[in-house]
């Protein structure tokens, strides 16, 4: 065989092998894409089953959408306004984090009235979630009054 024919056959063979490899990679790529879509759907289902958190992890802590729902249902703003009256002198001179600590301690140790407990029960809120929401709303009220 002539050396030119051998080179052409080798090049054609290499080209065919390269095209087959590209086809396999494209097929693999589409399989991986489908697999990733399935994983994403599974992760979304897992997150949907997790219990909602009423307050976010950012600093300062703020209410999530779920926390705002709790706030509105249990009347947290009215509660915090009334509670702040008795605490406003106590927070004078305190720093923000100290006021937050005071608000959380107060909300956790405070006896919740029956209306708040009933609203929490009717809507499926845990008492701990309600107390966390009350604490954040109370903290915000105390911070606002401190600067007045």
XYZ file of C-alpha atoms in Angstrom:
148
model
C 0.000 0.000 0.000
C 1.116 3.497 -0.740
C 2.093 5.668 2.220
C -0.454 8.340 1.184
C -3.317 5.821 1.351
C -2.218 4.693 4.812
C -2.218 8.304 6.019
C -5.687 8.942 4.539
C -7.106 5.746 6.081
C -5.573 6.682 9.458
C -7.003 10.202 9.243
C -10.461 8.917 8.275
C -10.308 6.393 11.129
C -9.276 9.109 13.578
C -12.057 11.376 12.320
C -14.672 8.629 12.710
C -13.416 7.833 16.214
C -13.473 11.537 17.136
C -17.055 11.949 15.817
C -18.196 8.880 17.767
C -16.557 10.296 20.897
C -18.343 13.648 20.418
C -21.660 11.826 19.988
C -21.070 9.859 23.183
C -20.197 13.059 25.064
C -23.371 14.786 23.824
C -25.455 11.806 24.914
C -23.715 11.777 28.286
C -24.280 15.523 28.623
C -28.026 15.158 28.061
C -28.179 12.284 30.578
C -26.355 14.384 33.168
C -28.698 17.314 32.485
C -31.744 15.105 33.075
C -30.167 13.680 36.227
C -29.522 17.215 37.541
C -33.156 18.197 36.875
C -34.303 15.164 38.867
C -31.944 16.027 41.740
C -33.175 19.627 41.759
C -36.813 18.482 41.922
C -35.955 16.120 44.791
C -34.194 18.908 46.701
C -37.202 21.191 46.256
C -39.470 18.487 47.665
C -37.165 18.067 50.680
C -37.184 21.828 51.351
C -40.967 21.926 51.079
C -41.188 19.331 53.851
C -38.906 21.232 56.210
C -40.693 23.281 58.845
C -40.807 26.984 58.110
C -38.714 29.277 60.275
C -40.280 32.500 61.547
C -37.053 34.489 61.785
C -34.134 34.713 59.393
C -30.523 34.001 60.249
C -29.231 37.418 59.184
C -28.179 39.961 61.771
C -30.170 41.685 63.056
C -32.762 38.964 62.985
C -35.809 39.759 60.882
C -39.116 38.061 60.285
C -39.523 35.727 57.342
C -42.778 35.651 55.386
C -43.919 32.913 57.763
C -42.945 35.081 60.735
C -44.908 38.010 59.324
C -47.947 35.759 59.045
C -47.551 34.774 62.693
C -47.078 38.452 63.641
C -50.336 39.408 61.962
C -52.377 36.459 63.229
C -51.402 36.707 66.910
C -51.391 40.509 67.085
C -47.691 40.753 67.896
C -47.458 44.472 67.171
C -50.189 45.292 69.691
C -48.605 42.950 72.240
C -45.159 44.481 71.753
C -46.523 48.023 72.042
C -48.137 47.198 75.369
C -45.105 45.306 76.696
C -42.691 48.030 75.640
C -44.384 50.486 77.993
C -43.088 48.536 80.979
C -39.621 47.956 79.534
C -38.728 51.251 77.882
C -36.947 52.709 80.920
C -35.000 49.494 81.330
C -33.491 49.727 77.840
C -32.177 53.278 78.140
C -28.431 53.141 77.601
C -28.517 49.552 76.341
C -26.890 48.535 73.091
C -28.882 46.848 70.312
C -27.759 43.322 71.104
C -28.590 43.820 74.788
C -32.081 44.972 73.858
C -32.462 41.926 71.638
C -31.396 39.642 74.492
C -33.875 41.367 76.815
C -36.685 41.048 74.254
C -36.048 37.338 73.719
C -35.782 36.664 77.464
C -39.009 38.587 78.060
C -40.919 36.814 75.278
C -39.726 33.386 76.424
C -40.600 33.944 80.070
C -43.861 35.831 79.529
C -47.148 34.007 80.065
C -48.921 34.217 76.737
C -52.549 35.202 77.003
C -55.209 32.791 75.850
C -55.985 34.745 72.661
C -52.400 34.370 71.442
C -52.318 30.683 72.362
C -55.678 30.093 70.661
C -54.571 31.870 67.459
C -51.360 29.840 67.425
C -53.313 26.631 67.931
C -55.852 27.425 65.210
C -53.149 28.185 62.658
C -50.735 25.407 63.627
C -47.956 27.665 64.907
C -45.677 26.333 67.601
C -45.477 28.341 70.814
C -41.710 28.658 70.325
C -42.246 30.210 66.895
C -44.798 32.618 68.342
C -42.391 33.599 71.115
C -39.586 34.200 68.597
C -41.849 36.461 66.544
C -42.995 38.335 69.643
C -39.363 38.843 70.643
C -38.344 40.298 67.274
C -41.347 42.631 67.199
C -40.712 43.670 70.822
C -37.042 44.303 70.072
C -37.953 46.536 67.146
C -40.463 48.438 69.284
C -37.929 48.935 72.086
C -35.244 50.077 69.640
C -37.668 52.614 68.155
C -38.665 53.923 71.590
C -35.071 54.066 72.815
C -34.145 56.535 70.111
C -37.174 58.790 70.697
